[in-house]
Coordinates of C-alpha atoms and ligand atoms in Angstrom, one line a residue:
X1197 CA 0.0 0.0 0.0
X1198 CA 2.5 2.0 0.7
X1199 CA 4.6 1.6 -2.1
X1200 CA 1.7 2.6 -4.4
X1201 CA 1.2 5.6 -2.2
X1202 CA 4.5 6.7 -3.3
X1203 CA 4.5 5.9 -6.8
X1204 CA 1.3 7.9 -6.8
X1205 CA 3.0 10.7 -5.1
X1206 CA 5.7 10.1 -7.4
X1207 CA 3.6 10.7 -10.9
X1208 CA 1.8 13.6 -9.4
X1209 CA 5.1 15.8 -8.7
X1210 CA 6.1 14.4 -12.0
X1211 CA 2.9 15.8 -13.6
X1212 CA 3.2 19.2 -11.5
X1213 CA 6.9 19.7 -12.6
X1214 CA 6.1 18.7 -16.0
X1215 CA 2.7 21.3 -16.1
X1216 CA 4.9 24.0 -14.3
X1217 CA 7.9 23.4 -17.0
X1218 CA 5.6 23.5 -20.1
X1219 CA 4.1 26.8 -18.5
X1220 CA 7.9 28.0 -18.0
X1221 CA 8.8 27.4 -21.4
X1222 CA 5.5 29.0 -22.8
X1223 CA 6.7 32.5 -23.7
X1224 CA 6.2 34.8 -26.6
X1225 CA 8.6 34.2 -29.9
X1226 CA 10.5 36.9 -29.7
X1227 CA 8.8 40.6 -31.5
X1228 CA 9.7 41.6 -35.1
X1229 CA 10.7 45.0 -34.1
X1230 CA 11.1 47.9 -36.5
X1231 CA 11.7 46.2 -39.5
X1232 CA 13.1 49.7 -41.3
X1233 CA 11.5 52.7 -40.6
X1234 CA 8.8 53.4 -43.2
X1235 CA 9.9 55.9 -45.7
X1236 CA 7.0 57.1 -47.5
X1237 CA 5.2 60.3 -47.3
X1238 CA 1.7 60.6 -46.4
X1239 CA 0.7 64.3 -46.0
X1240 CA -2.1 64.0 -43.0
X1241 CA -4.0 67.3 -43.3
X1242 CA -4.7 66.2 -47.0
X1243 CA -5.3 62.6 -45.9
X1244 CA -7.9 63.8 -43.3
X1245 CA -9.5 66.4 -45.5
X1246 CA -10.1 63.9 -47.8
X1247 CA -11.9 61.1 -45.6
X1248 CA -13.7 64.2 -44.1
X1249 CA -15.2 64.7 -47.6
X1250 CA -15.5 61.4 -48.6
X1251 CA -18.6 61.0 -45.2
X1252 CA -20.2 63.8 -46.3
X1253 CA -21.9 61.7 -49.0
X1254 CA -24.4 59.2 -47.2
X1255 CA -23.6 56.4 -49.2
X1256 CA -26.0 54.6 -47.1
X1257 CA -27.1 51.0 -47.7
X1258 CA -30.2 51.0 -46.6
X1259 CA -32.6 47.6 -45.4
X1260 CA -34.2 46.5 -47.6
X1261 CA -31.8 48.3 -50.7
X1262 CA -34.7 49.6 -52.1
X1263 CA -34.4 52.9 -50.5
X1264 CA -30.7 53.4 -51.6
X1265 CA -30.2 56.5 -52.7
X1266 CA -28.2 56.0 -55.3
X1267 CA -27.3 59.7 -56.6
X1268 CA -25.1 59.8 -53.7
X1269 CA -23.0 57.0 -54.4
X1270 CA -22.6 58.5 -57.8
X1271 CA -21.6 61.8 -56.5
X1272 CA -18.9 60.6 -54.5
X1273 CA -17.7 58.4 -57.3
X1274 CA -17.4 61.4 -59.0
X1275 CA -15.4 63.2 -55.9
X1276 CA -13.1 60.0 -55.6
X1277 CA -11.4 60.8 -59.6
X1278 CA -11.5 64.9 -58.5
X1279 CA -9.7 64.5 -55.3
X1280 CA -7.3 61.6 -56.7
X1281 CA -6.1 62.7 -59.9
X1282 CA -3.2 60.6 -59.8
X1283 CA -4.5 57.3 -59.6
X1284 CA -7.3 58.1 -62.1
X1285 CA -4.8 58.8 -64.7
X1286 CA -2.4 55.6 -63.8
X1287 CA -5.1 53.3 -63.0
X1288 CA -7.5 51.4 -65.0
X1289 CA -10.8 52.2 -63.8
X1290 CA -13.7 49.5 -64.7
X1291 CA -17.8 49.7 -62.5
X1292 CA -18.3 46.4 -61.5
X1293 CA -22.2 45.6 -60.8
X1294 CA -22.9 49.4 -61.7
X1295 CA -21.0 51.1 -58.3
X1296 CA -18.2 49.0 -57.2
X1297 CA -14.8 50.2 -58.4
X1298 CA -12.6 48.1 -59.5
X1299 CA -9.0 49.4 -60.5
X1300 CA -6.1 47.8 -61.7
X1301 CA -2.4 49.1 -61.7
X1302 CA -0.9 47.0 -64.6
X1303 CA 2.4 45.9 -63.8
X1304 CA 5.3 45.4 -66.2
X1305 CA 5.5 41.4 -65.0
X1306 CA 2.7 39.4 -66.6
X1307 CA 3.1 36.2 -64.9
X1308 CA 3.6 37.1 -60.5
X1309 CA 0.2 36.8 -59.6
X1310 CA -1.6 40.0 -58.7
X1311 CA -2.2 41.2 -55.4
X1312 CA -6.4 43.1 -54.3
X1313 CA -6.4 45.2 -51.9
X1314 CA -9.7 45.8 -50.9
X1315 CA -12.3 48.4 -49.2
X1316 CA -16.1 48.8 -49.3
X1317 CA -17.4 52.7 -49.1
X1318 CA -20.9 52.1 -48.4
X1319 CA -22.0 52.6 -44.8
X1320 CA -24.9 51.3 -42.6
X1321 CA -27.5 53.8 -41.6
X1322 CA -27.9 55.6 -38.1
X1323 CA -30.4 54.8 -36.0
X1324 CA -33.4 57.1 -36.0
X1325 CA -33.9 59.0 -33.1
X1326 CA -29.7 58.9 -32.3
X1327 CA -28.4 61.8 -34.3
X1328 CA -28.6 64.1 -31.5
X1329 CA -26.5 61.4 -29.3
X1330 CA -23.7 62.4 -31.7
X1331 CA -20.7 64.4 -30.1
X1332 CA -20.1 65.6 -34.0
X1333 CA -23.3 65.1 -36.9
X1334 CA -22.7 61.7 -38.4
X1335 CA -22.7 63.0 -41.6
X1336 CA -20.5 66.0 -41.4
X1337 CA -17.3 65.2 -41.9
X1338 CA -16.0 67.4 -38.7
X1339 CA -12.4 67.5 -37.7
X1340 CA -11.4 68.1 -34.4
X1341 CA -8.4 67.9 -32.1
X1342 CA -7.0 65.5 -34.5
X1343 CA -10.3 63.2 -35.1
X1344 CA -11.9 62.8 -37.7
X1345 CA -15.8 62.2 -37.0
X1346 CA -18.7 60.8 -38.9
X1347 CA -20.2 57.9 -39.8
X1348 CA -17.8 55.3 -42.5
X1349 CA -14.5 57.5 -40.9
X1350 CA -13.7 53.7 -39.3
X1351 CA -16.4 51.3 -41.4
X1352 CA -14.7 51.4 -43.8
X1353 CA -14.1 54.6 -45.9
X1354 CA -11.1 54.9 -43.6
X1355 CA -9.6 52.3 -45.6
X1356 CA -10.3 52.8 -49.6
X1357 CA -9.1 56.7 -48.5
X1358 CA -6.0 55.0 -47.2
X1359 CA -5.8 52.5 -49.7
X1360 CA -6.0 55.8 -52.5
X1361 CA -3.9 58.1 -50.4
X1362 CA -1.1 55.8 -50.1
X1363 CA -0.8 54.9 -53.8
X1364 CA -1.2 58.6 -54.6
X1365 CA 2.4 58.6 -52.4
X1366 CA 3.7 55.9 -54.2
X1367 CA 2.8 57.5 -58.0
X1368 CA 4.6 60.6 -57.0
X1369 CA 7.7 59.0 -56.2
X1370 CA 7.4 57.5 -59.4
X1371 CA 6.2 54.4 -58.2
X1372 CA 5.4 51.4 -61.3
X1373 CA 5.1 47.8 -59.8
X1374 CA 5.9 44.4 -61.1
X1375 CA 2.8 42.4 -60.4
X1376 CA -0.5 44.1 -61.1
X1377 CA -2.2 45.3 -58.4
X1378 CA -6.2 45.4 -58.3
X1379 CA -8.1 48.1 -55.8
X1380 CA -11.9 47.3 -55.1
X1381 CA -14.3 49.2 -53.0
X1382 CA -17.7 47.5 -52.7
X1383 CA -20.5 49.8 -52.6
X1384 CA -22.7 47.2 -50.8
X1385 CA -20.8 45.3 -48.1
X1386 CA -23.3 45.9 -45.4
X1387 CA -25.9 44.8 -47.4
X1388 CA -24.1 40.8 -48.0
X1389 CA -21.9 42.4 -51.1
X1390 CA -24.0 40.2 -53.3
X1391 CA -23.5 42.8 -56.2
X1392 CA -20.2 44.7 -55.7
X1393 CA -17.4 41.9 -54.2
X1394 CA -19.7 38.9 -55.5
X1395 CA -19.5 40.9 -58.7
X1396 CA -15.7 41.3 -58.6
X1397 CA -15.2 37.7 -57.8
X1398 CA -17.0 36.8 -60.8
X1399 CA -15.0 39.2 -63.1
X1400 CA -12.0 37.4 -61.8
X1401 CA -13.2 33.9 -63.0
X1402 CA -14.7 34.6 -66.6
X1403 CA -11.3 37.0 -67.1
X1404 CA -9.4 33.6 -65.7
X1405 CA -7.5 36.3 -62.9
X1406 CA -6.3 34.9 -59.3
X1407 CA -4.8 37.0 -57.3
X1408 CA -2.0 35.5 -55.1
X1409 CA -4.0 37.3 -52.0
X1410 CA -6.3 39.6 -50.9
X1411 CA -6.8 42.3 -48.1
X1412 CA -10.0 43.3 -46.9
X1413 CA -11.2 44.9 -43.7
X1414 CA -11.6 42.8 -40.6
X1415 CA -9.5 42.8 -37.4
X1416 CA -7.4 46.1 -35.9
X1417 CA -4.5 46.8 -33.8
X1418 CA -6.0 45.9 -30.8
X1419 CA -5.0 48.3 -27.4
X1420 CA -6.1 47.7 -23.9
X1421 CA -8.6 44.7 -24.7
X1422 CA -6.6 42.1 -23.1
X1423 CA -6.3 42.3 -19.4
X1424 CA -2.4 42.2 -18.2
X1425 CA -1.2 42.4 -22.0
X1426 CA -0.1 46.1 -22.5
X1427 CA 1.8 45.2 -26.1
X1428 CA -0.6 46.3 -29.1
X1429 CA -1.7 42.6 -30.5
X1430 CA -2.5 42.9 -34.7
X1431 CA -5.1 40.1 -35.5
X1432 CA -4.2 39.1 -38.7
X1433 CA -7.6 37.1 -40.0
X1434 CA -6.9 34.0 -42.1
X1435 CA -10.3 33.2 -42.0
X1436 CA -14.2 34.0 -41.8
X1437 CA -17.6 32.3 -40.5
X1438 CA -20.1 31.0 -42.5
X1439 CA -23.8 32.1 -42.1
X1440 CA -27.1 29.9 -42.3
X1441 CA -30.4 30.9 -41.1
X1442 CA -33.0 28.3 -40.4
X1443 CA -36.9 28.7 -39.9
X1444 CA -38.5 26.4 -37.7
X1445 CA -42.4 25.8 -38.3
X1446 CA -44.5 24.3 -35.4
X1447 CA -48.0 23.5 -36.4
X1448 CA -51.3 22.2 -34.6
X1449 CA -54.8 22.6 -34.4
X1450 CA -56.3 25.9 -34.4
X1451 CA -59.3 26.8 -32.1
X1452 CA -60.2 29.1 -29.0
X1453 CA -58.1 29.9 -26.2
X1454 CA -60.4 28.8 -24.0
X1455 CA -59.9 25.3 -24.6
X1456 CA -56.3 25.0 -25.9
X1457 CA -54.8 21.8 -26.2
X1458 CA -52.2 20.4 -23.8
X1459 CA -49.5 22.0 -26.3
X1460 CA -50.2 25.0 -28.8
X1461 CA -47.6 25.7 -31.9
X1462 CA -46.0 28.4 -29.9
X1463 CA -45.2 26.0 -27.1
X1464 CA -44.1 23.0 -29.4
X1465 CA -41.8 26.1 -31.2
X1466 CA -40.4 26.8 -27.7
X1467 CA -39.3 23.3 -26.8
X1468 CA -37.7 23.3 -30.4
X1469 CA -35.8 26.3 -30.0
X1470 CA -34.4 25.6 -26.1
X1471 CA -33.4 22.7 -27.4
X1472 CA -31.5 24.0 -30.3
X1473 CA -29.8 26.6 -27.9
X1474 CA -29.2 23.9 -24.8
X1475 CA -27.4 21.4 -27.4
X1476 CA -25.1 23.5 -29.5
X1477 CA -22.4 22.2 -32.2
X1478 CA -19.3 21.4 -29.9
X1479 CA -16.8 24.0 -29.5
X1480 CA -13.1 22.9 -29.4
X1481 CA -9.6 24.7 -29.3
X1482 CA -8.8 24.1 -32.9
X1483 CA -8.7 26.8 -36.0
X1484 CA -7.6 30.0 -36.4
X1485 CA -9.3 31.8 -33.0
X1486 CA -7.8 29.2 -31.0
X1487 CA -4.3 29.5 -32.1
X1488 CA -5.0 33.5 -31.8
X1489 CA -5.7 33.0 -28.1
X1490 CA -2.9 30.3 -28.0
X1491 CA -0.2 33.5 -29.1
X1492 CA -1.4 36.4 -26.8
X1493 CA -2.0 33.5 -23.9
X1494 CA 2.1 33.7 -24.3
X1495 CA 2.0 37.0 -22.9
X1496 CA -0.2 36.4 -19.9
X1497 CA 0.6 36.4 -15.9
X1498 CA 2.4 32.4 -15.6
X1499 CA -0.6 31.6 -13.4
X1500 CA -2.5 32.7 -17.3
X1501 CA -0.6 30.4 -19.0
X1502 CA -0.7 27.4 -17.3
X1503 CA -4.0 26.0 -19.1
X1504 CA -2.9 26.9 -22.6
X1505 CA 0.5 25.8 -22.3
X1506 CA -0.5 22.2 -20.8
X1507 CA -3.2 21.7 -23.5
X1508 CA -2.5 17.9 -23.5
X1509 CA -4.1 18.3 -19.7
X1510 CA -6.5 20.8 -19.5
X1511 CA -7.8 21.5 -22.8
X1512 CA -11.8 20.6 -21.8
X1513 CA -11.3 22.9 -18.5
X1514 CA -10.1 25.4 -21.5
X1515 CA -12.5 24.9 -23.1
X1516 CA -15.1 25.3 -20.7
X1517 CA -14.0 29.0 -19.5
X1518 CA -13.6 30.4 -22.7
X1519 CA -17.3 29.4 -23.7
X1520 CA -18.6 31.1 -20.7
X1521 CA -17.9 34.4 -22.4
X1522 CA -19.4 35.6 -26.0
X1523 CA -16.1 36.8 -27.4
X1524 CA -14.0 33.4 -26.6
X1525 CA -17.1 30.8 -27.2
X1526 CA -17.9 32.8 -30.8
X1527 CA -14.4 31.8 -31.9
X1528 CA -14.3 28.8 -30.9
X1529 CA -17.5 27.5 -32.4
X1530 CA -20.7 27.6 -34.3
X1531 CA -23.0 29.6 -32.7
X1532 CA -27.0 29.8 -32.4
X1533 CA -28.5 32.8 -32.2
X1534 CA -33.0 32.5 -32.4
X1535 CA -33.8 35.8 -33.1
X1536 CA -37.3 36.1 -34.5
X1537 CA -40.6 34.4 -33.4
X1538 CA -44.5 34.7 -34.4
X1539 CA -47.6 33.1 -33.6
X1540 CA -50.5 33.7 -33.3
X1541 CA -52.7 36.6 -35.0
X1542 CA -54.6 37.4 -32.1
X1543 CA -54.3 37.0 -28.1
X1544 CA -57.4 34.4 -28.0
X1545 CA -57.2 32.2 -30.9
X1546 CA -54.7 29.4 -30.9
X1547 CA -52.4 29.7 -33.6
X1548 CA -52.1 26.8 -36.6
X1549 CA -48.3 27.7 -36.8
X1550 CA -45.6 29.3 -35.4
X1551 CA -42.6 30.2 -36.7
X1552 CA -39.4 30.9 -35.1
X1553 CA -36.2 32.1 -36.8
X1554 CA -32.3 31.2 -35.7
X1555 CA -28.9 32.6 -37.0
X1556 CA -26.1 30.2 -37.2
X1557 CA -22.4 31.3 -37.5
X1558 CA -20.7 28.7 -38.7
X1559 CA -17.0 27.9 -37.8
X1560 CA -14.8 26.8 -40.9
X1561 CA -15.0 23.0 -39.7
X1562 CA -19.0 22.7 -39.9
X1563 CA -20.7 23.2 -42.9
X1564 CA -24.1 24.6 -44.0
X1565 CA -25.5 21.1 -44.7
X1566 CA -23.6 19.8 -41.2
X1567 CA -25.5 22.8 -39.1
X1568 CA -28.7 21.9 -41.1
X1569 CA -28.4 17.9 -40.2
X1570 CA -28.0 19.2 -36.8
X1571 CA -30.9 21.1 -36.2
X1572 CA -32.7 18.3 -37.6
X1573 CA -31.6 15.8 -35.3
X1574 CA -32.0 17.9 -32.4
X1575 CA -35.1 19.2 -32.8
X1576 CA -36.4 15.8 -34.1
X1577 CA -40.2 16.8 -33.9
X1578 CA -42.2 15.5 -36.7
X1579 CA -44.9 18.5 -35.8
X1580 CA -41.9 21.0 -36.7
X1581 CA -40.9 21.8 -40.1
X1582 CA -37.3 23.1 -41.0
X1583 CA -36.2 24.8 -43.7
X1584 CA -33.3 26.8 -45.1
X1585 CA -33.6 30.8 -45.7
X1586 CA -32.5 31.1 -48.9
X1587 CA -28.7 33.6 -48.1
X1588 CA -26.6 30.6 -46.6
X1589 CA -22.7 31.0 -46.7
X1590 CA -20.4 28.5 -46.5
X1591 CA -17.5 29.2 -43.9
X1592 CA -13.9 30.3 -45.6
X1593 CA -11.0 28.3 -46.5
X1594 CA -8.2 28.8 -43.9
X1595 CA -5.6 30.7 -45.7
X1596 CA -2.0 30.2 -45.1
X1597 CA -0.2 32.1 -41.9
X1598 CA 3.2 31.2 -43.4
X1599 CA 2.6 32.7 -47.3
X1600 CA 4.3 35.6 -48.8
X1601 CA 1.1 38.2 -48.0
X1602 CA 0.5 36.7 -44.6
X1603 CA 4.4 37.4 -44.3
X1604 CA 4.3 40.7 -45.5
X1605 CA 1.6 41.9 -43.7
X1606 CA 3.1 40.9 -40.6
X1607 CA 6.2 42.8 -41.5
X1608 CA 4.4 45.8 -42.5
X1609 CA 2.9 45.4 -39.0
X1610 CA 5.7 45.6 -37.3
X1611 CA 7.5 48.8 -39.5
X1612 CA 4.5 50.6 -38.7
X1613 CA 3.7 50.1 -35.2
X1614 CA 7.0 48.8 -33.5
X1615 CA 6.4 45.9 -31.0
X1616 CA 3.4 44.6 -31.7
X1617 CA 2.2 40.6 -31.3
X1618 CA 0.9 39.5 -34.7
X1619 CA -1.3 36.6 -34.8
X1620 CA -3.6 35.1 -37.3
X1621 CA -7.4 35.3 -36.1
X1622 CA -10.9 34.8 -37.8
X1623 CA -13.4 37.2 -38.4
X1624 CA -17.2 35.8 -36.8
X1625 CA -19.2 38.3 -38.9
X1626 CA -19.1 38.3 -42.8
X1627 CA -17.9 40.6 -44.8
X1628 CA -16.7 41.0 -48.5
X1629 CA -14.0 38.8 -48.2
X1630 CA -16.5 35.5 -48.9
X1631 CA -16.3 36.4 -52.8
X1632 CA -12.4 37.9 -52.7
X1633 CA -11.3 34.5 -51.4
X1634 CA -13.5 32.8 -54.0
X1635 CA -10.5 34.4 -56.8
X1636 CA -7.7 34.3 -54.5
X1637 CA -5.3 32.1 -53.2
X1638 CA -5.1 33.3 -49.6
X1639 CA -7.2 36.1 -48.3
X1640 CA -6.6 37.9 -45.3
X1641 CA -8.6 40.8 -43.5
X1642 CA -7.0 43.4 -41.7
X1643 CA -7.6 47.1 -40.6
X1644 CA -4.3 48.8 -40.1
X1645 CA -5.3 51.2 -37.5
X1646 CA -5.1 51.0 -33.2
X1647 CA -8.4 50.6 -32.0
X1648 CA -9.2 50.6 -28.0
X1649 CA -12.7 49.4 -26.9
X1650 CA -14.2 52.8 -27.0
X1651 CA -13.4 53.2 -31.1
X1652 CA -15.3 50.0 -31.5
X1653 CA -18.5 51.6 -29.3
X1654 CA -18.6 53.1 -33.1
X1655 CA -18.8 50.5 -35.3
X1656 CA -22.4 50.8 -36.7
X1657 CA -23.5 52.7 -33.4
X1658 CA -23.1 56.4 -32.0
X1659 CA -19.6 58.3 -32.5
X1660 CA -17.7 56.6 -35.1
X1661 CA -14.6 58.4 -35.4
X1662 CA -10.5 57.8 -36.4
X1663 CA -7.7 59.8 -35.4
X1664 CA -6.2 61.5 -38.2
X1665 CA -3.0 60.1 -36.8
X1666 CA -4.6 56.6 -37.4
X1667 CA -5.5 57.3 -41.2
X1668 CA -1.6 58.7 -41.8
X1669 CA -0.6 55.9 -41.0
X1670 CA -3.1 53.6 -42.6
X1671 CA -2.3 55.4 -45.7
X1672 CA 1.7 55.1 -45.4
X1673 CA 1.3 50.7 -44.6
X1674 CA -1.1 50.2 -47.5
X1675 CA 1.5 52.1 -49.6
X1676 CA 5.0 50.2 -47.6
X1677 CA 2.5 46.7 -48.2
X1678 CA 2.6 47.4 -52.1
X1679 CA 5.9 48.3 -52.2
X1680 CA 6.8 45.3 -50.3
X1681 CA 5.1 43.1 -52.3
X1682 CA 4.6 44.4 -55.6
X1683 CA 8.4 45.7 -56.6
X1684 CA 10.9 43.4 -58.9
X1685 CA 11.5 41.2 -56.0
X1686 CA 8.6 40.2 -54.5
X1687 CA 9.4 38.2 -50.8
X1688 CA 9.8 34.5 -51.6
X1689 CA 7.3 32.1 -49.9
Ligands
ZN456 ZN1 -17.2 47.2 -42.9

């Protein structure tokens, strides 16, 4: 007895040393810092005059699109070739799906791949009722004390003003690159881009084009989200969620309230949906938002690190804490969302059917038809009908975190904001990126501007605003990424 006792004792220190070790050893690689120092000019009174402008047009895309207005979108298409001369005269300009811009920088070498850089310019509306909640009027373009304020100064006519501003630097130095290089800005993003990048993406195929990779909004230069971790962490996205939204159909017997049934529609719908939301897909530490916790968990407290760097051990218990919160569990799974119901017509008849709506956001390693066999099954209630709403998307490919653009953009990275961890991330929500990976061979989405919580109060709510010091230096990466990637010698893989 005793002698088992020990040995016990003896594999638990072993385990504890070996847990403590791993934890140890678990330390950031070390920081890329300041590559070179970037050497481009960006002149930032121009830069921020110009994004003002550019949100004075309410290029807003409305729900449904049939109240778009679509003058305005014309009118700053028109503002675009006056306030960037440059590029309109070096760049071929071709309307893709009537009012999504598609330009193309020919380059002298016809067989390098090209490169897409990509923005979208049309912005969702504000909220009725909230325009006086504004420090600045959404849709006038104020600067002040160095921020720039309105609605699209961060999502996202922050970047195609970058994108232009920075190859406007690059033509006045003279600038001609190698590869081609193709610019589109969607004018319907935050509508599903089923027009503009869907458009594009179709271009590419009948035209046989592939880029080598593509750049599209998606995550930031993150400050102060991250407890304990004071470095700025750049999320580099590799990859993006699918979408699926199913409608659940409960019928029964109709009738008077005052004599319902043991269970009406409504109730059987209920049962269906709490069990859709009580048995989810499984979440797991695997894909891109685990190994983007896996990185910054390398700069956590060592009491932090001791569940992701013992994995082998603990990865359930991981598992179990980062689904508690919104943020963690989204990246980590699929996730249900019921988010419309109806029933009945009136408060005293019973209804015949009820219908009940839930949002699915798939992770890359489910699939429509896997999230749709799983409903099924769980549900399994021959008095509930499920069917498909007809706007699925499939989840990305994973694209590569050790190619040439994933490279570069990680340099760039660096250059511009000095000691910075850079890790490759997913994006939960969708964005145009769905139809530029469809013509690319790795896509990536990436803002390259600091954001701190309160910037991100903006997005699509009250207050959106960018620092002009933020666009400058937008402006100057987009141009250092193009130069780094687009001269005679392109970086090898
Ligand atoms: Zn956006």
């Amino acid at each position: 007895m005793k002698k088992i006792l020990a040995a016990l004792g003896a594999i638990l220190a072993l385990l504890v040393i070996v847990v403590l070790v791993r934890t140890a050893q678990f330390t950031p690689d070390p920081i890329a810092a300041g590559v070179s120092a970037p050497t481009i000019q960006v002149d930032a009174e121009t830069a921020a005059r110009h994004l003002s402008e550019a949100v004075r047009f309410q290029t807003i895309s409305p729900q449904p699109p049939q109240g778009r207005d679509r003058e305005e979108f014309e009118a700053f298409i028109n503002w675009l070739s006056e306030a960037y001369p440059l590029v309109h005269q070096n760049l071929v300009l071709q309307r893709i799906s009537d009012q999504t811009l598609l330009y193309k920088w020919v380059g002298s070498d016809p067989v390098t791949k090209p490169i897409l850089l990509t923005a979208h310019y049309d912005v969702v509306p504000v909220v009725p009722g909230t325009e006086g909640d504004w420090a600045h009027p959404p849709f006038a373009g104020d600067i002040v004390d160095g921020v720039i304020w309105g609605r699209g100064s961060l999502d996202d006519k922050s970047a195609v003003i970058a994108i232009l501003e920075g190859a406007t630097a690059l033509l006045k130095e003279g600038y001609a690159p190698a590869r081609t290089v193709y610019f589109a800005f969607g004018h319907d993003e935050e509508i599903g881009g089923r027009e503009g990048a869907h458009g594009v993406a179709e271009y590419f195929m009948s035209h046989g084009i592939e880029a080598a990779w593509s750049l599209d909004e998606g995550s930031f230069v993150l400050e102060g989200f991250f407890p304990g971790i004071d470095t700025p962490f750049a999320s580099i996205n590799i990859a993006e969620k699918g979408y699926v939204t199913v409608q659940l159909t409960a019928h029964a017997a109709g009738g008077h309230s005052s004599v319902p049934p043991k269970e009406t529609a409504v109730g059987i719908l209920a049962e269906a949906i709490l069990k859709l939301q009580n048995n989810q897909p499984p979440a797991k530490m695997d894909g891109p938002g685990a190994e983007n916790f896996t990185t910054m968990a390398r700069h956590m407290s060592f009491s932090k690190r001791i569940l992701f760097a013992n994995q082998w051990l603990f990865k359930g218990l991981l598992v179990k804490e980062m689904t508690k919160e919104p943020f963690t569990n989204a990246q980590l799974r699929t996730t249900t969302a019921p988010t419309m119901l109806s029933g009945s017509i009136k408060e005293n008849v019973l209804p015949i059917e009820a219908i009940g709506v839930v949002n699915f956001r798939i992770h890359p390693r489910d699939s429509i038809a896997s999230v749709v066999e799983h409903v099924e099954k769980t549900v399994n209630d021959p008095r509930v009908d499920v069917s498909v709403i007809n706007n699925s998307t499939e989840p990305s490919e994973i694209s590569s975190a050790a190619a040439e653009g994933y490279k570069a953009l990680s340099r760039t990275v660096s250059k511009m904001f000095g000691e910075t961890i850079v890790a490759p991330g997913m994006t939960v929500a969708g964005t145009d990126s769905k139809s530029y990976a469809l013509v690319s061979e790795n896509s990536y989405r990436f803002n390259p501007m600091t954001v701190t919580p309160k910037d991100l109060t903006g997005f699509h709510g009250t207050n959106e605003s960018l620092s002009v010091e933020n666009l400058q230096k937008a402006s100057v990466f987009y141009a250092e990424l193009i130069k780094a990637t687009a001269s005679n010698t392109p970086l090898g893989e």
